[in-house]
Coordinates of C-alpha atoms and ligand atoms in Angstrom, one line a residue:
X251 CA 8.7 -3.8 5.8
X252 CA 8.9 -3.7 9.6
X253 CA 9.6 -7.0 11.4
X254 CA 8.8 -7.6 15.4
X255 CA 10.4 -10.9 16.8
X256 CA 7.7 -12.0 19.0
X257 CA 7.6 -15.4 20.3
X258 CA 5.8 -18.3 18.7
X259 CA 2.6 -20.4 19.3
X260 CA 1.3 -22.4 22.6
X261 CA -0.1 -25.4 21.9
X262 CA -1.4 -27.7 25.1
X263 CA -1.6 -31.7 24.4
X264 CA -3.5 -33.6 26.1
X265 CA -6.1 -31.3 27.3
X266 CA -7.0 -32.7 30.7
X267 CA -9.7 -34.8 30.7
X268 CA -9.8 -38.3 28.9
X269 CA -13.7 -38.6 29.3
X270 CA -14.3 -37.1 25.2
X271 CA -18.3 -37.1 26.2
X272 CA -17.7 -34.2 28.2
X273 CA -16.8 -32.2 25.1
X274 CA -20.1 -33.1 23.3
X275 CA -21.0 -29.1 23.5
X276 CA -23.9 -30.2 22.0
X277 CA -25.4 -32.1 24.9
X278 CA -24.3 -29.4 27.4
X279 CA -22.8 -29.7 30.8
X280 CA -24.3 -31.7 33.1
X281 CA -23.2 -31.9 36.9
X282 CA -21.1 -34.8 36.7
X283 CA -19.1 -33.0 33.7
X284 CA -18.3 -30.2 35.8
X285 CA -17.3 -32.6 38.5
X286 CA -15.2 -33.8 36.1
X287 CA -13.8 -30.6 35.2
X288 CA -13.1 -29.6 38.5
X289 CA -11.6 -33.1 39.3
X290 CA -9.7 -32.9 36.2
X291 CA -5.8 -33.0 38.1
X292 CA -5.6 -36.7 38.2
X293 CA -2.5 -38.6 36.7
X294 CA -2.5 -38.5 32.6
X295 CA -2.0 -41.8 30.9
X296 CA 1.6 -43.0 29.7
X297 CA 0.3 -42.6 26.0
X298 CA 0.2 -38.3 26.3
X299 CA 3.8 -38.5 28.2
X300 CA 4.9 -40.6 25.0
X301 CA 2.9 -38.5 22.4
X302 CA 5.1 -35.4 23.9
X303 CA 8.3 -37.7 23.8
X304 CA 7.7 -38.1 20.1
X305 CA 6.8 -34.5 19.3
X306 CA 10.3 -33.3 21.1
X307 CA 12.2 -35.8 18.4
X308 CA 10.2 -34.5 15.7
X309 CA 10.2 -30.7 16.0
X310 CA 13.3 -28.7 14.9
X311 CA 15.0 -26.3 17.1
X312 CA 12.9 -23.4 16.9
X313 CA 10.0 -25.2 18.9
X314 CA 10.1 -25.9 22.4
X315 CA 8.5 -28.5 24.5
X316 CA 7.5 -28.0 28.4
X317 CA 6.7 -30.9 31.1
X318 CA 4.6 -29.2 34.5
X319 CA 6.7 -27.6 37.2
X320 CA 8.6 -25.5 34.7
X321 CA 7.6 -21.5 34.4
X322 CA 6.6 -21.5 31.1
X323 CA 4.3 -24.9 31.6
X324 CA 2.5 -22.6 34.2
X325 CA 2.4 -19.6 32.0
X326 CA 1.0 -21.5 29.2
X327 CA -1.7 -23.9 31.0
X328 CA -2.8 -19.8 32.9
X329 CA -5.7 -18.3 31.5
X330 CA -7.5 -14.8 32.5
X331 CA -9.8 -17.0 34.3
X332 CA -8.7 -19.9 36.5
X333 CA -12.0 -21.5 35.5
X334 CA -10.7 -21.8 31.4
X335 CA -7.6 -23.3 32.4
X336 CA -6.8 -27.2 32.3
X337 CA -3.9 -29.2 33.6
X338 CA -2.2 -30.9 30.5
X339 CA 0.9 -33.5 30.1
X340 CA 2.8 -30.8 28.1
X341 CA 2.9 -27.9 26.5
X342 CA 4.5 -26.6 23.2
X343 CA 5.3 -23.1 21.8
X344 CA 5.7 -24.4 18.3
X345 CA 8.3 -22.0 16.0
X346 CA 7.0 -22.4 12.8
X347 CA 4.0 -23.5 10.8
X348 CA 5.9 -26.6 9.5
X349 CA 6.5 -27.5 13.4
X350 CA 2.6 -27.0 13.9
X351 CA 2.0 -29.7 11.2
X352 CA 4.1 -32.7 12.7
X353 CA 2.7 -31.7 16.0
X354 CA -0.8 -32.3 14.6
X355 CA 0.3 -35.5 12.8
X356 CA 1.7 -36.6 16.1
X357 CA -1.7 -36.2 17.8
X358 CA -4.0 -37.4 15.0
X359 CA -1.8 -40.8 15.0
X360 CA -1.9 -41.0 18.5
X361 CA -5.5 -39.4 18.6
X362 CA -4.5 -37.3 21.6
X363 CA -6.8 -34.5 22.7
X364 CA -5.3 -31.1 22.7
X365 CA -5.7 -27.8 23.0
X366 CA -4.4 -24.8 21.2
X367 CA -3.9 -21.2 23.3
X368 CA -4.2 -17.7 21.6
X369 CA -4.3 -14.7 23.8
X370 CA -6.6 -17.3 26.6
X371 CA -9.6 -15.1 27.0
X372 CA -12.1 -17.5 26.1
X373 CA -14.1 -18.5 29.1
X374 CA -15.4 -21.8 28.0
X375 CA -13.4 -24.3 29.7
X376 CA -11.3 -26.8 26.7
X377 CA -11.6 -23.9 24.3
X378 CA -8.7 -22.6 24.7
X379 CA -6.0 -22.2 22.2
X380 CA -1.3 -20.3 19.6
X381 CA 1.2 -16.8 18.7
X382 CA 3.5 -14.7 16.6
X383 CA 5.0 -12.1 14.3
X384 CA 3.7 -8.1 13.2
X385 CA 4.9 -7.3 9.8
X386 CA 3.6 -4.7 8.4
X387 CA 3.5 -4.1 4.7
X388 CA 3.1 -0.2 3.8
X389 CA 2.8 -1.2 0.7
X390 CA -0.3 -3.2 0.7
X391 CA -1.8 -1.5 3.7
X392 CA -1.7 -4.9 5.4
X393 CA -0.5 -6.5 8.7
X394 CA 0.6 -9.9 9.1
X395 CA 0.2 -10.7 12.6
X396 CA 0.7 -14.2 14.7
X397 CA -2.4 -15.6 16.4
X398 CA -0.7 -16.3 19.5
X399 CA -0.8 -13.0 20.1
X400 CA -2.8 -10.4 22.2
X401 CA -4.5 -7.2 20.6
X402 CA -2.5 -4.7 23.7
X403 CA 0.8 -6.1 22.0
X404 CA -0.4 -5.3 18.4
X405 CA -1.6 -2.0 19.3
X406 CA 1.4 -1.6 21.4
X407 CA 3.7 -2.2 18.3
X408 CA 1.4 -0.5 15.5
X409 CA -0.4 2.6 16.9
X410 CA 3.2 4.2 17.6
X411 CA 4.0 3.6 13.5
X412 CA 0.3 5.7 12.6
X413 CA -1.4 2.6 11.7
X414 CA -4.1 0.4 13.5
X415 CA -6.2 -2.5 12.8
X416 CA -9.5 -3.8 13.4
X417 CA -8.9 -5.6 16.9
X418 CA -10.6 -6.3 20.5
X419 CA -12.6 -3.7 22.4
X420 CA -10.3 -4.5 25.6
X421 CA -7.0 -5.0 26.8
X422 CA -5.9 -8.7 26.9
X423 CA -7.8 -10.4 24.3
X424 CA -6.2 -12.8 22.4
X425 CA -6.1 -12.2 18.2
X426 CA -7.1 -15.9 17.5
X427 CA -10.2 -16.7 19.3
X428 CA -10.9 -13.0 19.0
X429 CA -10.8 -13.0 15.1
X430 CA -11.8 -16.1 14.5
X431 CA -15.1 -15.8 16.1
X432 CA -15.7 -12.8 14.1
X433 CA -14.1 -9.9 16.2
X434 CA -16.5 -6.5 17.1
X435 CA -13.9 -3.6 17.5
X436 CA -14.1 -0.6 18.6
X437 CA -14.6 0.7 14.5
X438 CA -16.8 -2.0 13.2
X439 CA -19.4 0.6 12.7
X440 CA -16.7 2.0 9.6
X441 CA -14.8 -1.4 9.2
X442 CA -17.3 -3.9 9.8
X443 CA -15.4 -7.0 11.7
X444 CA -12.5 -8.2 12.0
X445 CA -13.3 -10.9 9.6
X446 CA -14.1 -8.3 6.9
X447 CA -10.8 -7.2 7.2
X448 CA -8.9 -10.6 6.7
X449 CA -6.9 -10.9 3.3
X450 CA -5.0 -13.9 4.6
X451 CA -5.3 -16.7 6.8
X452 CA -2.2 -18.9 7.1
X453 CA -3.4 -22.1 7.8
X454 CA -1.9 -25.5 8.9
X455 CA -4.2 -28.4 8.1
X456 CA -5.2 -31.1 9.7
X457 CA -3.2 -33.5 7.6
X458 CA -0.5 -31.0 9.0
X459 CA 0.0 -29.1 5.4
X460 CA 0.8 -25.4 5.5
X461 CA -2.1 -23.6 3.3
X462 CA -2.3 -19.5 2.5
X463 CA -6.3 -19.4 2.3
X464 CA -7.2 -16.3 0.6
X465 CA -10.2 -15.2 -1.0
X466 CA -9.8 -17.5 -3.7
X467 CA -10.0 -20.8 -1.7
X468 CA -13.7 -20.1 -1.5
X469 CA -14.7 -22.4 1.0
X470 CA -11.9 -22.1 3.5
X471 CA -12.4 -18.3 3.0
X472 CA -15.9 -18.7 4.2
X473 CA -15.3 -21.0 7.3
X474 CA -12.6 -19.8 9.0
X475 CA -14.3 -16.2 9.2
X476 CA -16.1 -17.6 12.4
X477 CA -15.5 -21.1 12.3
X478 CA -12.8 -20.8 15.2
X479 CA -10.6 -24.1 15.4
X480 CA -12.3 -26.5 12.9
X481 CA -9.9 -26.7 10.2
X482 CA -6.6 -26.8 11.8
X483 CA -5.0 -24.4 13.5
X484 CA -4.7 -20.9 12.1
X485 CA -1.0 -19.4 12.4
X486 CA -0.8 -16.3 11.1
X487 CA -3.5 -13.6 9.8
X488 CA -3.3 -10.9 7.7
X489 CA -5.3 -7.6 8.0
X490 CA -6.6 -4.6 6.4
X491 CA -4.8 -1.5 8.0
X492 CA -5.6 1.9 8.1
X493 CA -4.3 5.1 9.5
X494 CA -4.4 5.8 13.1
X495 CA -5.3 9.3 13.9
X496 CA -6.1 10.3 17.6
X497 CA -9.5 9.1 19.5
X498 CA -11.4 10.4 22.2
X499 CA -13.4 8.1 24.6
X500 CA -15.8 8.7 27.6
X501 CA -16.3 6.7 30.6
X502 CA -19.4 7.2 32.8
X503 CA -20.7 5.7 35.7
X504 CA -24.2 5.6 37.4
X505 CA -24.8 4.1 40.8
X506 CA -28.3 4.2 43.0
X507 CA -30.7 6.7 41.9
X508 CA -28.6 8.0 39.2
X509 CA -29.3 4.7 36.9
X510 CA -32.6 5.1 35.7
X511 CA -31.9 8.5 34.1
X512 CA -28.8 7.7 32.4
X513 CA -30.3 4.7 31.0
X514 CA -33.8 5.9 29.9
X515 CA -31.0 8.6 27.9
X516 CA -28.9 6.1 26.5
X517 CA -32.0 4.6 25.3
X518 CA -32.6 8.2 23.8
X519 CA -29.6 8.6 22.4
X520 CA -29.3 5.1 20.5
X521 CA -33.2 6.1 18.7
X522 CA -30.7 9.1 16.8
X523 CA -28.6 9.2 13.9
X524 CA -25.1 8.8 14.5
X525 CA -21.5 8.8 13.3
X526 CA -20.7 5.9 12.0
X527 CA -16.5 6.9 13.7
X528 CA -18.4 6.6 16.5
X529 CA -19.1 3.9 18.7
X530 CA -20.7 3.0 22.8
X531 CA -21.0 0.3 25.0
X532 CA -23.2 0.3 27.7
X533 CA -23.1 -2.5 31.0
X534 CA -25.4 -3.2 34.2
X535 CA -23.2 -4.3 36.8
X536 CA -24.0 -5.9 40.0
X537 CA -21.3 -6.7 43.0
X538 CA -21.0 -6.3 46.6
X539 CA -25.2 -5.7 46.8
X540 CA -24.7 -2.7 44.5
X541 CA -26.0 -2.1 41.0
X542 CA -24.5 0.3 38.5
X543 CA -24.7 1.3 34.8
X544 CA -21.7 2.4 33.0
X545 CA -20.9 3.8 29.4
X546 CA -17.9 3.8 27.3
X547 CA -18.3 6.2 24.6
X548 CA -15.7 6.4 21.5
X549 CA -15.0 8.5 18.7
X550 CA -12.1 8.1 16.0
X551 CA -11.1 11.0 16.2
X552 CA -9.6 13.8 18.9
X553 CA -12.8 15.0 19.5
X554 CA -16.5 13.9 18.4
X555 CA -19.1 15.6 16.7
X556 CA -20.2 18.5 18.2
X557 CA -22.8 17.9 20.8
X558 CA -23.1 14.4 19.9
X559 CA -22.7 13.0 23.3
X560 CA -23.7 16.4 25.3
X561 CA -26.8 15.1 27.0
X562 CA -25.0 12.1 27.9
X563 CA -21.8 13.7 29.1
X564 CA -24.3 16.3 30.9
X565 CA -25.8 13.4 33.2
X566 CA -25.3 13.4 36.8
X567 CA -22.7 10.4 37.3
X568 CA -21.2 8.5 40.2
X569 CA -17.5 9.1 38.2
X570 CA -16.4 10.7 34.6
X571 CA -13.4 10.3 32.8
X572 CA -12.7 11.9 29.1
X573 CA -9.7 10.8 27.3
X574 CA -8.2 12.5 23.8
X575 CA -5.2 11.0 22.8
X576 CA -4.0 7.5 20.8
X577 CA -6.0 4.6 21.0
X578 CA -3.7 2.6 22.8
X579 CA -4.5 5.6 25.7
X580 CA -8.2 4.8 25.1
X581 CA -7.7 0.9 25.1
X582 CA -5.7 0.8 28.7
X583 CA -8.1 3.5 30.7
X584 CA -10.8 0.3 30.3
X585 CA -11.0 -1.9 33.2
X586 CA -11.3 -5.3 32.4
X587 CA -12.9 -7.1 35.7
X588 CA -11.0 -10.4 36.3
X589 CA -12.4 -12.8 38.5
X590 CA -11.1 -16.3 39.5
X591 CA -14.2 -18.0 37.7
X592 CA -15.9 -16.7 34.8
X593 CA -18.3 -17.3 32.3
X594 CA -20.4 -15.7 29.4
X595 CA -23.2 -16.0 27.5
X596 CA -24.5 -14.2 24.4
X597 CA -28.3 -12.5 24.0
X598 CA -28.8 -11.3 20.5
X599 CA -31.0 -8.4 20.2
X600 CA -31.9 -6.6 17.1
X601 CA -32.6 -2.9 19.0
X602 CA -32.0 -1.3 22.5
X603 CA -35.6 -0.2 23.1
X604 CA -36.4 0.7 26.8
X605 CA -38.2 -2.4 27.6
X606 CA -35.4 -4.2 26.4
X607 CA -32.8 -2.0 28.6
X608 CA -35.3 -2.2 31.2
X609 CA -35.2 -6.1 31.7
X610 CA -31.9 -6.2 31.2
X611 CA -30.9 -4.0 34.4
X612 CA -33.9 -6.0 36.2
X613 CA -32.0 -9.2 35.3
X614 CA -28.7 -7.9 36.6
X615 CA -30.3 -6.9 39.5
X616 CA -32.2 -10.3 39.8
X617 CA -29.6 -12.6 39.6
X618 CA -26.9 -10.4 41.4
X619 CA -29.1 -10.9 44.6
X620 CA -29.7 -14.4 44.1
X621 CA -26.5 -15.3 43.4
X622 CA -24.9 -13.5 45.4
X623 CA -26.3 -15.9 48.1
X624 CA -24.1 -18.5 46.9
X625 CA -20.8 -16.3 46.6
X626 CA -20.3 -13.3 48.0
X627 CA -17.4 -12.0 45.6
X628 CA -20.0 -12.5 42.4
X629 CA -20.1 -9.9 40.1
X630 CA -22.2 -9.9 37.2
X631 CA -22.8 -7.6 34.1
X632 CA -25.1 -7.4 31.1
X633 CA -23.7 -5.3 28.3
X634 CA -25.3 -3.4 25.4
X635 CA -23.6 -3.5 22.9
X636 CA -25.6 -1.3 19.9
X637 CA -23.9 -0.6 16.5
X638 CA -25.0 1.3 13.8
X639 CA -28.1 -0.9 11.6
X640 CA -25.9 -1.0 8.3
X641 CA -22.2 -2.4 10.3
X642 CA -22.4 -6.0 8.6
X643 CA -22.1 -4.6 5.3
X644 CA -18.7 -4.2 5.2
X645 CA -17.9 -7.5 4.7
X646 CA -18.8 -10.7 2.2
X647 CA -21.3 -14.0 3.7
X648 CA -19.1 -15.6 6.5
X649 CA -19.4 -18.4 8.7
X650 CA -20.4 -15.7 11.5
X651 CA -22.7 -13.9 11.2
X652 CA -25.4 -16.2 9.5
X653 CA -26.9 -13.4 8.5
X654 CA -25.9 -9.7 7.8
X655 CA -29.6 -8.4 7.8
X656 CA -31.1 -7.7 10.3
X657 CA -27.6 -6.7 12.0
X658 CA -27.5 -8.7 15.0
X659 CA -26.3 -6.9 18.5
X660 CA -24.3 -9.4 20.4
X661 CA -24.9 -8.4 24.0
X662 CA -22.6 -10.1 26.6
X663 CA -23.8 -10.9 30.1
X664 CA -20.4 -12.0 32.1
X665 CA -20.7 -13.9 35.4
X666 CA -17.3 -13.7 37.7
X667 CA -17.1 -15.7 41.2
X668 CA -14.8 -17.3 43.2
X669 CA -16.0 -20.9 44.5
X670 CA -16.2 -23.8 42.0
X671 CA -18.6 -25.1 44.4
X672 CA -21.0 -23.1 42.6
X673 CA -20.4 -23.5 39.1
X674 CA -23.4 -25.4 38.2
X675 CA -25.9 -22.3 40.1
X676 CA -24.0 -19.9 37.6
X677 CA -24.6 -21.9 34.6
X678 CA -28.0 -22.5 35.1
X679 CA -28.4 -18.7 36.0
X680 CA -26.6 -17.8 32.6
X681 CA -28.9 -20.0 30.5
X682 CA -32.1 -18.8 32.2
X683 CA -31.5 -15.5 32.2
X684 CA -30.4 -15.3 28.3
X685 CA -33.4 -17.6 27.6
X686 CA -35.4 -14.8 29.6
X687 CA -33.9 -11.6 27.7
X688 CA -34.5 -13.4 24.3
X689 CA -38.4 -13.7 25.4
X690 CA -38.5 -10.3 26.4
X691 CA -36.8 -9.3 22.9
X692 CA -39.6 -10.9 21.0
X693 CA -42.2 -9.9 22.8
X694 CA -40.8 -6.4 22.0
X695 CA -41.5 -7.9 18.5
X696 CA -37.9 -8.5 17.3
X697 CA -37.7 -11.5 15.4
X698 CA -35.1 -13.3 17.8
X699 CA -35.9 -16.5 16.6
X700 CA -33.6 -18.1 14.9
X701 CA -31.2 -14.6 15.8
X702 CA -27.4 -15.9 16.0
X703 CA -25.8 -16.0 19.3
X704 CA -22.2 -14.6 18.8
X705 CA -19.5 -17.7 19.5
X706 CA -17.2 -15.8 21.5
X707 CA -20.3 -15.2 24.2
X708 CA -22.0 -18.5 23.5
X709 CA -21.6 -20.3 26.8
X710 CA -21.1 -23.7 26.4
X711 CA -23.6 -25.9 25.6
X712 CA -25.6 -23.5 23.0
X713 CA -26.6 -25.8 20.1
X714 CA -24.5 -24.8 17.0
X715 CA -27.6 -23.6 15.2
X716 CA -27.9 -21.2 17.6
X717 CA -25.0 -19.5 16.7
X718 CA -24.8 -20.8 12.9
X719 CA -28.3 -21.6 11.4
X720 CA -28.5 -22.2 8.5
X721 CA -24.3 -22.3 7.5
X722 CA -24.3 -25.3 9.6
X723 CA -24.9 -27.4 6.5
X724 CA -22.0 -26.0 4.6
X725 CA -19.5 -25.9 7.6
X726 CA -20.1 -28.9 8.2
X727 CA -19.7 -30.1 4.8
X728 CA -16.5 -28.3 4.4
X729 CA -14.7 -29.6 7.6
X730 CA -15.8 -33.1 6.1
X731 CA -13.6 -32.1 2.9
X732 CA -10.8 -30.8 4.6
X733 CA -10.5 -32.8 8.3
X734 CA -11.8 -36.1 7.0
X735 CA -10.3 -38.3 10.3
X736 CA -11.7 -35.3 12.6
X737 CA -8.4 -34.5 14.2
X738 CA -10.1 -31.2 15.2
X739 CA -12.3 -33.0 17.2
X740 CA -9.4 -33.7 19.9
X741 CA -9.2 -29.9 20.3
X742 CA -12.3 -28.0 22.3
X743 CA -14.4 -25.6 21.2
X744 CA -17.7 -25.2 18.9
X745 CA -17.1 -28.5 16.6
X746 CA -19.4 -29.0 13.5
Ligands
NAG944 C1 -16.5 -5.7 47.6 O1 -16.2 -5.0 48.7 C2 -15.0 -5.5 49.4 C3 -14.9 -4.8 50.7 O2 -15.2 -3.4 50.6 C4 -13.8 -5.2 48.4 O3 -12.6 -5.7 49.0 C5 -14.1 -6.0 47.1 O4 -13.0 -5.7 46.2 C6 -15.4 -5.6 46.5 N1 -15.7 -6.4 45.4 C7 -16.0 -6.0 44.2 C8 -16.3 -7.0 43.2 O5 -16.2 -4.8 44.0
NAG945 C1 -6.2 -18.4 39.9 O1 -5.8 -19.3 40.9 C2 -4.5 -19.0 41.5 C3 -4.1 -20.2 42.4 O2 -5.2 -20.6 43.1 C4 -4.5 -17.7 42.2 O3 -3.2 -17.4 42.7 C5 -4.9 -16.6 41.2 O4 -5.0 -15.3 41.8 C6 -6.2 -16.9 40.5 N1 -6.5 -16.0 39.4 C7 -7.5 -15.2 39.4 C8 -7.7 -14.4 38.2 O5 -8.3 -15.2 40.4
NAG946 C1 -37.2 -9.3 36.9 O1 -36.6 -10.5 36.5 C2 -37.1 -11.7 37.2 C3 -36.3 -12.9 36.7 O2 -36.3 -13.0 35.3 C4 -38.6 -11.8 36.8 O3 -39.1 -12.9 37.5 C5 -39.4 -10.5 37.2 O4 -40.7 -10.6 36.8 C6 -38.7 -9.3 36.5 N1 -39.3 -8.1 37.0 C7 -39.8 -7.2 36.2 C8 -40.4 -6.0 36.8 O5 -39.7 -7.3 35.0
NAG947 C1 -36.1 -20.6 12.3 O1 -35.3 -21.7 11.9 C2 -36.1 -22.9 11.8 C3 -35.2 -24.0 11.5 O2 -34.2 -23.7 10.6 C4 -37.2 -22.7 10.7 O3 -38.0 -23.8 10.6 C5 -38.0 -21.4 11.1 O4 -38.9 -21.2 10.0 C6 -37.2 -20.2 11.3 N1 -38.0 -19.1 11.9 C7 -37.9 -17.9 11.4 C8 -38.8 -16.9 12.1 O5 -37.1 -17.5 10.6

């Protein structure tokens, strides 16, 4: 057994705003919420400065509590995007699971809203959430690893000992949201997701217990696999591992006339059999009055099938770039565009046919222009995101996905910009434009209906069936069972 000391959990109390209606995700956002978001700086009330006081006297020495104006207040209140982060009266990197629980009794007494941070890459502002530990166990082929961390430091610290788990697609990401949305990695096509790979959650309740859910708890087993923060606050997962051999990756990029060709043979390419080691994500990007296309193509493996990717690779492109070598190589030659303000939504699609590729690059280009016009610095992509038809069967009915067949495709369209003047154009933009794709989709003759829209691309404001259908019942039934005084309901985030 291998042990990393990595430091603990970040948990933000009070989470800014004291109007609760503008966390009904349900209802949406509406102009004087985001007002209010934006406006959210103003003095807390006494009560969250007291609720803090208590939780210092309460927590033992391995937790540590921070007031604004110190470093680690403004590390932990930082997110990827400025537009997820929140002003709060304190924050707390909790030390142990038993801390977590007093913390929560603290606030459920008090009924003080919080927030707990993970890794921060949620772009939903209130979302946000905690930490950790690796231990790896050789002899189970399992990882322990603490939410509060990022998948670049679990890679960093198990790729190097031949073994991998299955994590985020990019650098940064944090391993709570991340897995407890679901979690499509770069080998869900062999694994499934991450949730399929879970043989542990540890879990402190709401009533601030410290519970080991495994597949025997039934119902927890089933809602936390993409039931995000609803049952307390998740401190430590365990994985599946497996061995980590070299991979290969491909990045391509298409600008001006060289587009349409690259995407009329990605289209081609996605109608053929593949390897399920393999797996590609394509993206429509729009910034500075410039469209592109790019593809990131994977194999786990030091080199893919032979021919495989020829008439891909073959393409005329604006840049290419061909890695073999670990994944941790693969992971940091992605670029991750950060902007100051960011959002996402999620179109699920059920196939990449060429109408459906086709309006998507005509909505990138669409919107980039028009929005453009209210920020200059906007940059906007639509991604595809196709797996192989048979990826959801490696894993048992979860909260997410509510349905395993027909395999959903996620599809992210990500909106950066600078000026919060502007927020409300991009929102409306998001939910138009997803609406539009999802109209397109069906009259391709998808059944997109009642298709689940994956949470960790939901913008907010998607109703819950949207993303859960028909779980909801049961979700909502078991977060009655095991949060009866809704304590969760302080934190942000989808709540049942
Ligand atoms: C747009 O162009 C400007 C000036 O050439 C550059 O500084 C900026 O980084 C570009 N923005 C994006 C999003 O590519
Ligand atoms: C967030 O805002 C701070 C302060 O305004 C700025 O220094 C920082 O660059 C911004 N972050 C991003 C990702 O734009
Ligand atoms: C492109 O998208 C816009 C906005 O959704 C739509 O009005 C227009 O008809 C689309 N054009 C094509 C050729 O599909
Ligand atoms: C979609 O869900 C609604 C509500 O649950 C249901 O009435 C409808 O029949 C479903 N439609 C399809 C096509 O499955």
């Amino acid at each position: 057994m291998l042990k990393a000391a990595f430091m603990g959990c970040v948990l933000i109390i009070a989470r800014v705003l004291h109007d609760r209606s503008v966390f009904d995700f349900d209802q949406g956002l509406e102009d004087e919420d985001l007002a209010t978001v934006r406006n959210a700086q103003h003095p807390f009330a006494d009560g969250y400065i007291t609720t803090c006081e208590n939780i210092v006297r309460s927590i033992s020495p391995s937790s540590q509590l921070f007031y604004p104006g110190s470093q680690e207040f403004n590390a932990h209140i930082g997110h990827w995007a400025n537009s997820s982060s929140q002003v709060s009266a304190c924050s707390i990197e909790p030390g142990t699971p038993r801390d977590v629980g007093l913390i929560l009794q603290e606030l459920a007494l008090t009924r003080t809203p919080f927030a707990v941070k993970g890794g921060g890459h949620t772009t939903n502002p209130g979302f946000s959430s905690t930490w950790g530990d690796i231990i790896v166990h050789e002899d189970s082929d399992t990882v322990e690893i603490g939410t509060g961390l990022t998948w670049t430091d679990v890679y960093a610290h198990l790729v190097p000992r031949g073994i991998n788990v299955i994590g985020s697609r990019l650098n940064g990401v944090g391993v709570a949201g991340f897995t407890l949305g679901g979690g499509y990695s770069w080998k869900t096509n062999q694994y499934g997701l991450a949730v399929d790979t879970v043989t542990e959650f540890e879990l402190v309740l709401p009533n601030g217990k410290v519970m080991v859910v495994t597949e025997k708890n039934k119902d927890l087993w089933f809602a936390l696999k993409g039931g995000f923060n609803n049952y307390g606050i998740v401190t430590k997962i365990t994985l599946k591992s497996h061995k980590q051999t070299d991979v290969w990756g491909a990045s391509l990029n298409f600008a001006g006339d060289l587009i349409e060709k690259a995407q009329e043979a990605f289209v081609k390419f996605l109608e053929r059999e593949h390897d399920h080691k393999g797996a590609q994500l394509g993206a429509f990007a729009y910034s500075n009055g410039t469209m592109s296309f790019g593809l990131l193509l994977f194999h786990d493996g030091p080199e893919p099938p032979h021919g495989l990717y020829d008439e891909l690779l073959d393409l005329p492109s604006t840049s290419k770039s061909i890695i073999s070598g670990s994944f941790i190589d693969f992971i940091s030659s992605i670029d991750t565009p950060g902007h100051n303000r960011i959002y996402f939504d999620g179109v699920p699609m059920l196939r990449y046919t060429e109408p459906i590729v086709k309006a998507f690059a005509n909505e990138t280009k669409f919107w980039g222009e028009r929005l453009s016009k209210y920020d200059k610095d906007v940059l906007i992509t639509y991604s595809l995101d196709p797996f192989e038809p048979d990826y959801l069967t490696h894993g048992e009915p979860s909260a997410y996905p509510p349905n395993r067949f027909p395999a959903v495709l996620p599809s992210g369209i990500y909106y950066g910009w600078t000026d919060e003047s502007v927020d409300k154009h991009m929102v409306d933009a998001l939910r138009t434009s997803s609406a539009t794709l999802v109209a397109v989709g069906i009259k391709d003759g998808q059944d997109l209906e009642n298709a689940s829209s994956y949470g960790n691309y939901a913008l907010f404001g998607t109703p819950l069936e949207r993303i859960y259908g028909g779980n909801l019942k049961r979700l909502r039934e078991i977060r009655k069972k095991y949060d009866p005084e809704d304590v969760m309901d302080l934190a942000g985030g989808w709540k049942f």
